[in-house]
Amino acid sequence: MANIKLSERLLGLFVLGWLLLNFPLFSIWDKDALVFGWPLLPAAAFAIWLFLIVVLAVLMEKGGHEAPETPGTTERSMLPEP
Amino acid sequence: MSTVWVLAVSLAYLALLFVVAYVGDRRAARGHSLINSPWTYALSLGVYCTAWTYFGSVGRAASGGLWFLPIYLGPTMAMVLGWLVLRKIVRIAKVQRITSIADFIASRYGKSRLLAVSVTLIAIVGVVPYIALQLKGVSAAYGLLTSPGVVERAAQVPWSRDGAFYLALVLAGFTMIFGARHLDTTERHEGMVAAIAFESVVKLAAFLAVGVFVTYGLFDGFSDIFARARAQPELRALLRLEQGAAFAWPQWFTMTVLAMLAVVMLPRQFQIMVVENVHESHLRRASWVFPAYLLAINVFVLPIALGGLLYFSGQATNPDNFVLSLPLAAGQQALALFVFVGGLSAATGMVIVESIAISIMVSNELVLPLLLRWRTALGGGLPDLTRILLNIRRITILLLLLLGYVYFHVASEAYALVSIGLISFAAVAQFAPAALIGMYWRAGTRLGALGGLMAGFGIWVYTLMLPSIAKSGWMGDAFVREGPGGLAWLKPEALLGLTGLDALTHSLFWSLLLNVSVYVALSLAREPSARETSQALMFVDAGRVGGGTTPVFWRGEARVEDLRQLCVRFFGAERAQAMFDEYAARWGTAAASVADARFVSFIETKLAGAVGGASARVLVSSVAKEESLTTDDVLRMLEEASQLRAYSRALEDKSRSLEEATARLREANEQLKSLDVLKDEFMSSVTHELRTPLTSIRALAELMLDDPKMRPEQRQPFIAIVVAEAERLSRLVNQVLDLAKIEAGRAEWHDATVDMRALVLQTVEVTRELLREHGCAIELTLPEPDARPAPMVRADPDKLQQVMLNLLSNAVKFVPPQAGLVQLALRVGEGELTLSVTDNGPGVADEDQAAAFDKFRQVGDPRQRRQGTGLGLPISRQIVEHYGGRIGVRSRLGQGATFHFTLPLLEIEET
């Protein structure tokens, strides 16, 4: 259940990322202005980028780890369990 | 800077990498894996940042401003979906022992050798220029460091004097040692991955160092650089999208998509992300750490580019070299050397992983199948295939780097770093439809994948590769300008007259459109074969199966001894035996002399890990008598497997419901036990309460029996006590019966609409005599007779009266004699009414309040305990709660007590 929710959130974030970083929303920032000494456009690009990463980090880290990290799992067989 | 010094540092750095890789391999061999960590995994993904990133991003930013960004935004978007898509790829790759992107695509479509060969060839064509780009980046940096100011064209340097040539050789040697040492059933290279992760740290540190130096050493921080850049019109334009002309949004979008696909489909990325992945859970952290790494390495790109343009204003400099030329011009030799090492890291990391990935493809998909065919043609066996396989890989690595060097030597002058990289990206993007759609769409077939790949690659060659060659001047560019044979609608950069797009967007649009269309159309045109169907099912269902029961699609006969010989030839006797033992341990049976489908499939998967799916298929079929499967067979096997799965799931369900039932039974048992204890307590309380009046009746009766001459006036009070005690006894018995009935749900409730105001008045009337006896006054607070809402409830009036009588008599018992005051209040609130009875007695201590409603608990001072059964309040509670109300007590010691209860109001429609 939690997994379904996570995948839906990730898809939502994906759509949001595309919207924010492409035409026409991204062109909103194309102005001759400064924020904290940065020109608005590069500042906005990095801010949106960072925002996506932070949301992604929160989504991925709070989900917990469902399986113990054992190298043995790489030896999993394609065959049916008895 | 002296050549010797630079070479010494470079070699020392490579030696350090060697040590890291060696330690990584040693630790892996001892079972203490260095790379079994999400951080290492995330860092190793940094192999995406090559010399192109390191030198080229700054160059691109210097000419186009933010145009360097889409190459890093694409991977970020890909990693947003990483947990959904990449995890599925990783899962499939682990189950099927996928060794490369070619293996992945070929395995999806029935382990097709033709498809594997096609993907391998496209990968080589696409990747050689990219490797050349790395050599170019490092050799340009080397040239700048050792002989600044001398612009020596690569083409004029003989190869024996060319640093790039020796670099290629050194890298080939390094790669051979760590990429092709032994055959493994998982095709993992722990030492190499450790070295790559290490390199990622080095190049990030170096790039940040030069960024900080330029921003804060040469200039006065970000604000200073940006302010100065804004002062110059041509630099000011770099900070905007629309730099005087309409911004090319389609190209922006295209490059983001391209980078998103390339970050998975590039052979080296697939190798690191999928094949070298230790555990799929590592994707969780990597999916944000890797984008964060990309962001970090890009923060200083714009400041360095602008800083370089400002610093070298008016001089002829190559912006691709700013990261090196800026520290050099400022006299920071040590920093320049560190930056060079960072660039070397970026380039070597890419070259090593890419050439290992390609060498695995070449040996598994191209050469080995040919060898196997010759073997069957010659009829003889090949001795020690392992050594042959490894030698093929070593030769491939060497050839690939030499090919890269040749490309660099003859072609690199024609193009900037960025264009070469993008052409490579567009080539590998052609893998995406067959690989990604095939993971979700069962109906995709081998024919469709092959057709789509060919169509897409063909368009790529025609619209991107050939024009770039023509522009380099190696062939006439008439066909680019006028179309082949003057056919304008066939112009490679404006197919069907589609103009207005740049060459890259144009090419990617047409190639992916045709790729997907042909893939879908051909897939729908013909039924897939049985083998295609079975593999399609394995891929599409991979997410759901999750290590459970997977169907085995195989029918035929194979001798175990033959399979053993096959394994011995590839893995040696010792490891082959270990595999057989593993099978026996897992399934509990040693394989019989004739192998069953499960065993054959087990061996085939193990072999696939070493030689790729397509070759493993050939190997197994060479020792087994196989019967060709039909689609019906596949469906039947699938059904068997799903039945098996259904059985095991049903079994699971059953055991779960059994567990639940057990838990419920245990709970019920606990409840029964505690009820049993309660019953015992109740019985002992009841008998105790009965014994007290009985004892007193008996004592008085015996007294009177012993003294028959007792005077009547003396006898009278005794008889009165006997009567009172007998009354108390019958009251007790009645109440016990009442309580038992209510608790057992057998009480009779004669519900009616009750006007509480009238009932209260009636009850007070009944108790008036009792109150008068005790000299106790009563104060009534009632709602007005015509109050709205009226205090009406639906209940049994007799039972409610019993409750009120209980509370009143309880109050009367505790008030001080001749000075008692009982206040009874009936209030109507929101949806419920509250009745409270307040006395001016000694009150109830906090700790006793909760116990006041327990059976047989008479709280308060024992000396003041009046006649009572201790059952009045529990019965009242039962009655009030039966009608959905609450009962409680508020009190402070010495200030009286208030017993109160609520009842839900009856909703009467206003008439």
Short mmCIF file of N, CA and C in Angstrom, two decimals, chain B residues 36 46 71 144 174 263 348 396 476 507 552 618 644 720 727 730 795 823 849 851-852 902:
data_model
loop_
_atom_site.label_atom_id
_atom_site.label_comp_id
_atom_site.label_asym_id
_atom_site.label_seq_id
_atom_site.Cartn_x
_atom_site.Cartn_y
_atom_site.Cartn_z
N ASN B 36 29.33 -2.45 -1.07
CA ASN B 36 27.98 -2.77 -0.64
C ASN B 36 27.44 -1.63 0.23
N GLY B 46 28.44 8.69 -10.60
CA GLY B 46 29.08 9.93 -11.05
C GLY B 46 29.96 9.73 -12.27
N ILE B 71 21.70 18.66 -19.86
CA ILE B 71 22.44 17.40 -19.78
C ILE B 71 22.42 16.84 -18.35
N LEU B 144 48.13 22.09 -22.43
CA LEU B 144 48.04 23.41 -21.83
C LEU B 144 48.93 23.52 -20.59
N PHE B 174 45.28 -0.64 -17.64
CA PHE B 174 44.58 -0.57 -16.38
C PHE B 174 43.23 -1.28 -16.46
N VAL B 263 21.31 8.47 -19.68
CA VAL B 263 21.86 8.14 -18.36
C VAL B 263 21.59 6.68 -18.00
N THR B 348 39.33 9.07 -17.29
CA THR B 348 39.68 7.66 -17.11
C THR B 348 38.49 6.86 -16.60
N THR B 396 39.58 -6.65 -27.09
CA THR B 396 38.54 -5.67 -27.39
C THR B 396 38.84 -4.34 -26.73
N GLY B 476 31.60 15.38 -49.70
CA GLY B 476 30.90 16.54 -50.23
C GLY B 476 29.65 16.83 -49.41
N SER B 507 16.91 15.27 -35.78
CA SER B 507 17.32 13.88 -35.88
C SER B 507 16.65 13.03 -34.81
N VAL B 552 9.29 -21.81 -15.39
CA VAL B 552 10.45 -22.28 -16.15
C VAL B 552 9.95 -22.72 -17.52
N VAL B 618 22.71 -20.81 -26.62
CA VAL B 618 23.37 -21.66 -27.62
C VAL B 618 24.11 -22.81 -26.94
N LEU B 644 0.94 -23.09 -9.16
CA LEU B 644 1.87 -23.32 -8.07
C LEU B 644 1.90 -22.10 -7.15
N ALA B 720 -37.70 -5.37 65.15
CA ALA B 720 -37.60 -4.34 64.10
C ALA B 720 -36.31 -4.49 63.30
N GLU B 727 -35.41 -7.13 55.09
CA GLU B 727 -35.70 -6.28 53.93
C GLU B 727 -34.43 -6.03 53.12
N SER B 730 -33.59 -9.00 51.09
CA SER B 730 -34.36 -9.21 49.85
C SER B 730 -34.00 -8.14 48.82
N ALA B 795 -36.84 5.90 26.94
CA ALA B 795 -36.25 4.97 27.91
C ALA B 795 -37.37 4.31 28.71
N GLN B 823 -29.20 19.05 46.20
CA GLN B 823 -29.62 19.87 45.06
C GLN B 823 -29.75 18.96 43.84
N GLN B 849 -13.04 7.85 43.33
CA GLN B 849 -14.13 8.23 42.43
C GLN B 849 -14.36 7.19 41.34
N ALA B 851 -13.74 4.09 41.50
CA ALA B 851 -14.21 2.82 42.03
C ALA B 851 -15.66 2.89 42.52
N ALA B 852 -16.20 4.12 42.56
CA ALA B 852 -17.54 4.29 43.13
C ALA B 852 -18.59 3.46 42.41
N THR B 902 -25.87 11.68 31.96
CA THR B 902 -26.43 12.31 30.77
C THR B 902 -27.24 11.27 30.03
#
